[in-house]
PDB file of C-alpha atoms in Angstrom:
ATOM      1  CA  PHE A   1      -1.017 -26.259  -1.692  1.00 66.00           C
ATOM      2  CA  GLY A   2      -1.996 -29.216   0.451  1.00 75.00           C
ATOM      3  CA  ARG A   3      -4.853 -30.759   2.382  1.00 76.00           C
ATOM      4  CA  LEU A   4      -4.607 -30.230   6.151  1.00 76.00           C
ATOM      5  CA  GLY A   5      -7.921 -31.721   7.244  1.00 75.00           C
ATOM      6  CA  SER A   6     -11.194 -33.010   5.890  1.00 76.00           C
ATOM      7  CA  GLU A   7     -12.301 -29.573   4.711  1.00 80.00           C
ATOM      8  CA  GLU A   8      -9.132 -27.594   5.298  1.00 81.00           C
ATOM      9  CA  PHE A   9      -6.422 -26.751   2.811  1.00 83.00           C
ATOM     10  CA  GLY A  10      -3.242 -24.754   3.158  1.00 82.00           C
ATOM     11  CA  ILE A  11      -1.480 -22.566   0.653  1.00 85.00           C
ATOM     12  CA  PHE A  12       2.104 -21.549   1.312  1.00 84.00           C
ATOM     13  CA  LEU A  13       3.083 -18.313  -0.434  1.00 85.00           C
ATOM     14  CA  HIS A  14       6.877 -18.111  -0.352  1.00 83.00           C
ATOM     15  CA  GLU A  15       8.328 -14.618   0.197  1.00 85.00           C
ATOM     16  CA  VAL A  16       4.937 -12.911  -0.127  1.00 89.00           C
ATOM     17  CA  PRO A  17       4.169 -10.025   2.277  1.00 90.00           C
ATOM     18  CA  VAL A  18       1.137 -10.610   4.500  1.00 89.00           C
ATOM     19  CA  GLU A  19      -0.756  -7.749   2.832  1.00 92.00           C
ATOM     20  CA  GLU A  20      -0.324  -9.389  -0.570  1.00 94.00           C
ATOM     21  CA  ALA A  21      -1.271 -12.777   0.909  1.00 91.00           C
ATOM     22  CA  GLU A  22      -4.504 -11.219   2.189  1.00 92.00           C
ATOM     23  CA  THR A  23      -5.201  -9.829  -1.302  1.00 94.00           C
ATOM     24  CA  ILE A  24      -4.588 -13.251  -2.845  1.00 94.00           C
ATOM     25  CA  ALA A  25      -6.867 -14.869  -0.255  1.00 93.00           C
ATOM     26  CA  GLU A  26      -9.601 -12.370  -1.109  1.00 94.00           C
ATOM     27  CA  ILE A  27      -9.198 -13.090  -4.831  1.00 95.00           C
ATOM     28  CA  ILE A  28      -9.588 -16.817  -4.139  1.00 93.00           C
ATOM     29  CA  ARG A  29     -12.588 -16.210  -1.855  1.00 93.00           C
ATOM     30  CA  ASN A  30     -14.338 -14.086  -4.482  1.00 94.00           C
ATOM     31  CA  LYS A  31     -13.561 -16.544  -7.308  1.00 95.00           C
ATOM     32  CA  VAL A  32     -15.148 -19.364  -5.285  1.00 93.00           C
ATOM     33  CA  LEU A  33     -18.131 -17.175  -4.369  1.00 93.00           C
ATOM     34  CA  ASN A  34     -18.736 -16.311  -8.039  1.00 94.00           C
ATOM     35  CA  LEU A  35     -18.190 -19.843  -9.326  1.00 93.00           C
ATOM     36  CA  PRO A  36     -21.545 -21.206 -10.540  1.00 91.00           C
ATOM     37  CA  ILE A  37     -22.104 -24.844  -9.574  1.00 92.00           C
ATOM     38  CA  PRO A  38     -24.926 -26.474 -11.567  1.00 93.00           C
ATOM     39  CA  PHE A  39     -26.993 -28.940  -9.531  1.00 93.00           C
ATOM     40  CA  ASN A  40     -30.422 -30.378 -10.436  1.00 94.00           C
ATOM     41  CA  ASP A  41     -31.610 -27.461 -12.575  1.00 94.00           C
ATOM     42  CA  LYS A  42     -30.302 -24.977 -10.016  1.00 94.00           C
ATOM     43  CA  THR A  43     -27.096 -23.058  -9.550  1.00 94.00           C
ATOM     44  CA  LEU A  44     -25.437 -23.356  -6.163  1.00 93.00           C
ATOM     45  CA  LYS A  45     -23.125 -20.805  -4.588  1.00 91.00           C
ATOM     46  CA  VAL A  46     -20.342 -21.860  -2.268  1.00 91.00           C
ATOM     47  CA  THR A  47     -18.525 -19.664   0.220  1.00 92.00           C
ATOM     48  CA  ILE A  48     -15.192 -20.155   1.936  1.00 92.00           C
ATOM     49  CA  SER A  49     -13.522 -18.649   4.955  1.00 92.00           C
ATOM     50  CA  LEU A  50      -9.779 -18.086   5.036  1.00 91.00           C
ATOM     51  CA  GLY A  51      -7.194 -17.550   7.733  1.00 90.00           C
ATOM     52  CA  VAL A  52      -3.932 -15.794   6.850  1.00 92.00           C
ATOM     53  CA  CYS A  53      -0.749 -15.394   8.858  1.00 90.00           C
ATOM     54  CA  HIS A  54       2.859 -14.388   8.289  1.00 87.00           C
ATOM     55  CA  LEU A  55       5.664 -16.913   8.776  1.00 85.00           C
ATOM     56  CA  PRO A  56       8.913 -15.142   9.670  1.00 80.00           C
ATOM     57  CA  ALA A  57      12.060 -16.891   8.432  1.00 73.00           C
ATOM     58  CA  HIS A  58      13.113 -17.893  11.947  1.00 72.00           C
ATOM     59  CA  LYS A  59       9.793 -19.478  12.940  1.00 78.00           C
ATOM     60  CA  LYS A  60       8.572 -23.036  12.438  1.00 82.00           C
ATOM     61  CA  ILE A  61       5.666 -23.876  10.177  1.00 84.00           C
ATOM     62  CA  ASP A  62       3.628 -25.434  13.019  1.00 86.00           C
ATOM     63  CA  SER A  63       3.442 -22.023  14.695  1.00 85.00           C
ATOM     64  CA  ALA A  64       2.200 -20.426  11.471  1.00 85.00           C
ATOM     65  CA  LEU A  65      -0.373 -23.189  10.917  1.00 87.00           C
ATOM     66  CA  LYS A  66      -1.671 -22.695  14.450  1.00 88.00           C
ATOM     67  CA  LYS A  67      -2.091 -18.948  13.889  1.00 88.00           C
ATOM     68  CA  ALA A  68      -3.658 -19.449  10.450  1.00 87.00           C
ATOM     69  CA  ARG A  69      -6.118 -21.925  11.996  1.00 88.00           C
ATOM     70  CA  GLN A  70      -6.993 -19.420  14.724  1.00 88.00           C
ATOM     71  CA  ALA A  71      -7.650 -16.780  12.048  1.00 88.00           C
ATOM     72  CA  LEU A  72      -9.729 -19.277  10.030  1.00 89.00           C
ATOM     73  CA  ASP A  73     -11.829 -20.175  13.054  1.00 89.00           C
ATOM     74  CA  ALA A  74     -12.302 -16.474  13.816  1.00 89.00           C
ATOM     75  CA  ALA A  75     -13.562 -15.976  10.233  1.00 88.00           C
ATOM     76  CA  LYS A  76     -16.018 -18.845  10.671  1.00 89.00           C
ATOM     77  CA  ASN A  77     -17.175 -17.582  14.061  1.00 89.00           C
ATOM     78  CA  ASP A  78     -17.570 -14.044  12.731  1.00 85.00           C
ATOM     79  CA  GLY A  79     -20.109 -14.962  10.073  1.00 86.00           C
ATOM     80  CA  ARG A  80     -18.134 -16.958   7.475  1.00 88.00           C
ATOM     81  CA  ASN A  81     -17.340 -16.021   3.859  1.00 92.00           C
ATOM     82  CA  LYS A  82     -14.452 -13.779   4.867  1.00 91.00           C
ATOM     83  CA  THR A  83     -10.711 -13.559   5.191  1.00 91.00           C
ATOM     84  CA  VAL A  84      -9.129 -12.927   8.569  1.00 91.00           C
ATOM     85  CA  VAL A  85      -5.450 -12.065   9.020  1.00 91.00           C
ATOM     86  CA  TRP A  86      -3.943 -13.259  12.295  1.00 86.00           C
ATOM     87  CA  GLY A  87      -2.918 -10.224  14.317  1.00 79.00           C
ATOM     88  CA  SER A  88      -5.039  -7.753  12.368  1.00 71.00           C
ATOM     89  CA  VAL A  89      -6.552  -5.078  14.568  1.00 53.00           C
ATOM     90  CA  GLU A  90     -10.086  -5.339  13.150  1.00 60.00           C
ATOM     91  CA  HIS A  91     -10.300  -9.076  13.866  1.00 55.00           C
ATOM     92  CA  GLN A  92      -8.175  -9.357  17.002  1.00 60.00           C
ATOM     93  CA  SER A  93     -11.109  -9.681  19.414  1.00 63.00           C
ATOM     94  CA  ALA A  94     -12.655 -12.487  17.307  1.00 59.00           C
ATOM     95  CA  ILE A  95      -9.304 -14.297  17.234  1.00 56.00           C
ATOM     96  CA  GLU A  96      -8.822 -13.929  20.996  1.00 62.00           C
ATOM     97  CA  GLU A  97     -12.361 -15.208  21.609  1.00 62.00           C
ATOM     98  CA  THR A  98     -11.764 -18.178  19.328  1.00 57.00           C
ATOM     99  CA  VAL A  99      -8.455 -19.013  21.006  1.00 53.00           C
ATOM    100  CA  SER A 100     -10.033 -18.930  24.463  1.00 51.00           C
ATOM    101  CA  ILE A 101     -12.878 -21.236  23.379  1.00 48.00           C
ATOM    102  CA  GLN A 102     -10.920 -23.853  21.453  1.00 50.00           C
ATOM    103  CA  GLY A 103      -7.721 -25.802  22.022  1.00 50.00           C
ATOM    104  CA  TYR A 104      -5.216 -26.075  19.224  1.00 47.00           C
ATOM    105  CA  ASP A 105      -3.025 -28.977  20.318  1.00 49.00           C
ATOM    106  CA  HIS A 106      -4.496 -31.195  17.592  1.00 48.00           C
ATOM    107  CA  ILE A 107      -2.957 -28.953  14.917  1.00 46.00           C
ATOM    108  CA  ASN A 108       0.570 -29.734  16.055  1.00 45.00           C
ATOM    109  CA  ASP A 109      -0.295 -33.435  15.983  1.00 50.00           C
ATOM    110  CA  LYS A 110      -1.652 -33.063  12.446  1.00 46.00           C
ATOM    111  CA  VAL A 111       1.458 -31.241  11.267  1.00 46.00           C
ATOM    112  CA  GLN A 112       3.697 -33.946  12.719  1.00 46.00           C
ATOM    113  CA  THR A 113       1.730 -36.874  11.225  1.00 45.00           C
ATOM    114  CA  THR A 114       0.740 -35.516   7.817  1.00 43.00           C
ATOM    115  CA  SER A 115       3.016 -35.208   4.850  1.00 42.00           C
ATOM    116  CA  HIS A 116       2.407 -31.918   3.096  1.00 42.00           C
ATOM    117  CA  ALA A 117       2.853 -31.767  -0.659  1.00 41.00           C
ATOM    118  CA  LEU A 118       3.564 -28.233  -1.748  1.00 39.00           C
ATOM    119  CA  LYS A 119       2.891 -27.367  -5.381  1.00 42.00           C
ATOM    120  CA  SER A 120       3.029 -24.062  -7.173  1.00 42.00           C
ATOM    121  CA  ALA A 121       0.353 -22.658  -9.401  1.00 46.00           C
ATOM    122  CA  THR A 122      -0.278 -19.368 -11.141  1.00 47.00           C
ATOM    123  CA  LEU A 123      -3.401 -17.531  -9.973  1.00 48.00           C
TER     124      LEU A 123
END
């Protein structure tokens, strides 16, 4: 788990199939959604959007981060409060639209200049 940007965090799930990673992402999304946040006599609800991708053993992490970011942006552009898996059929058009609108060169720069601390935790 590590911070990738001002409001962006990454979770690396070692040797976890993409289907299971999507399930874990949905568990996290729902836990955040159902987490009551007291504020000035009110209870706030917070939502998160998540992008998931698979990192094959022979690929570099910057490629996976780029794809995860594309999936995250597709989730945001498709209404927020959802999980999008990069390459999934149901979200492919949203991902392609997001990729054509935005450039992703800054992600590679971020990966090269940021030290990522990976920690493990039990969900």
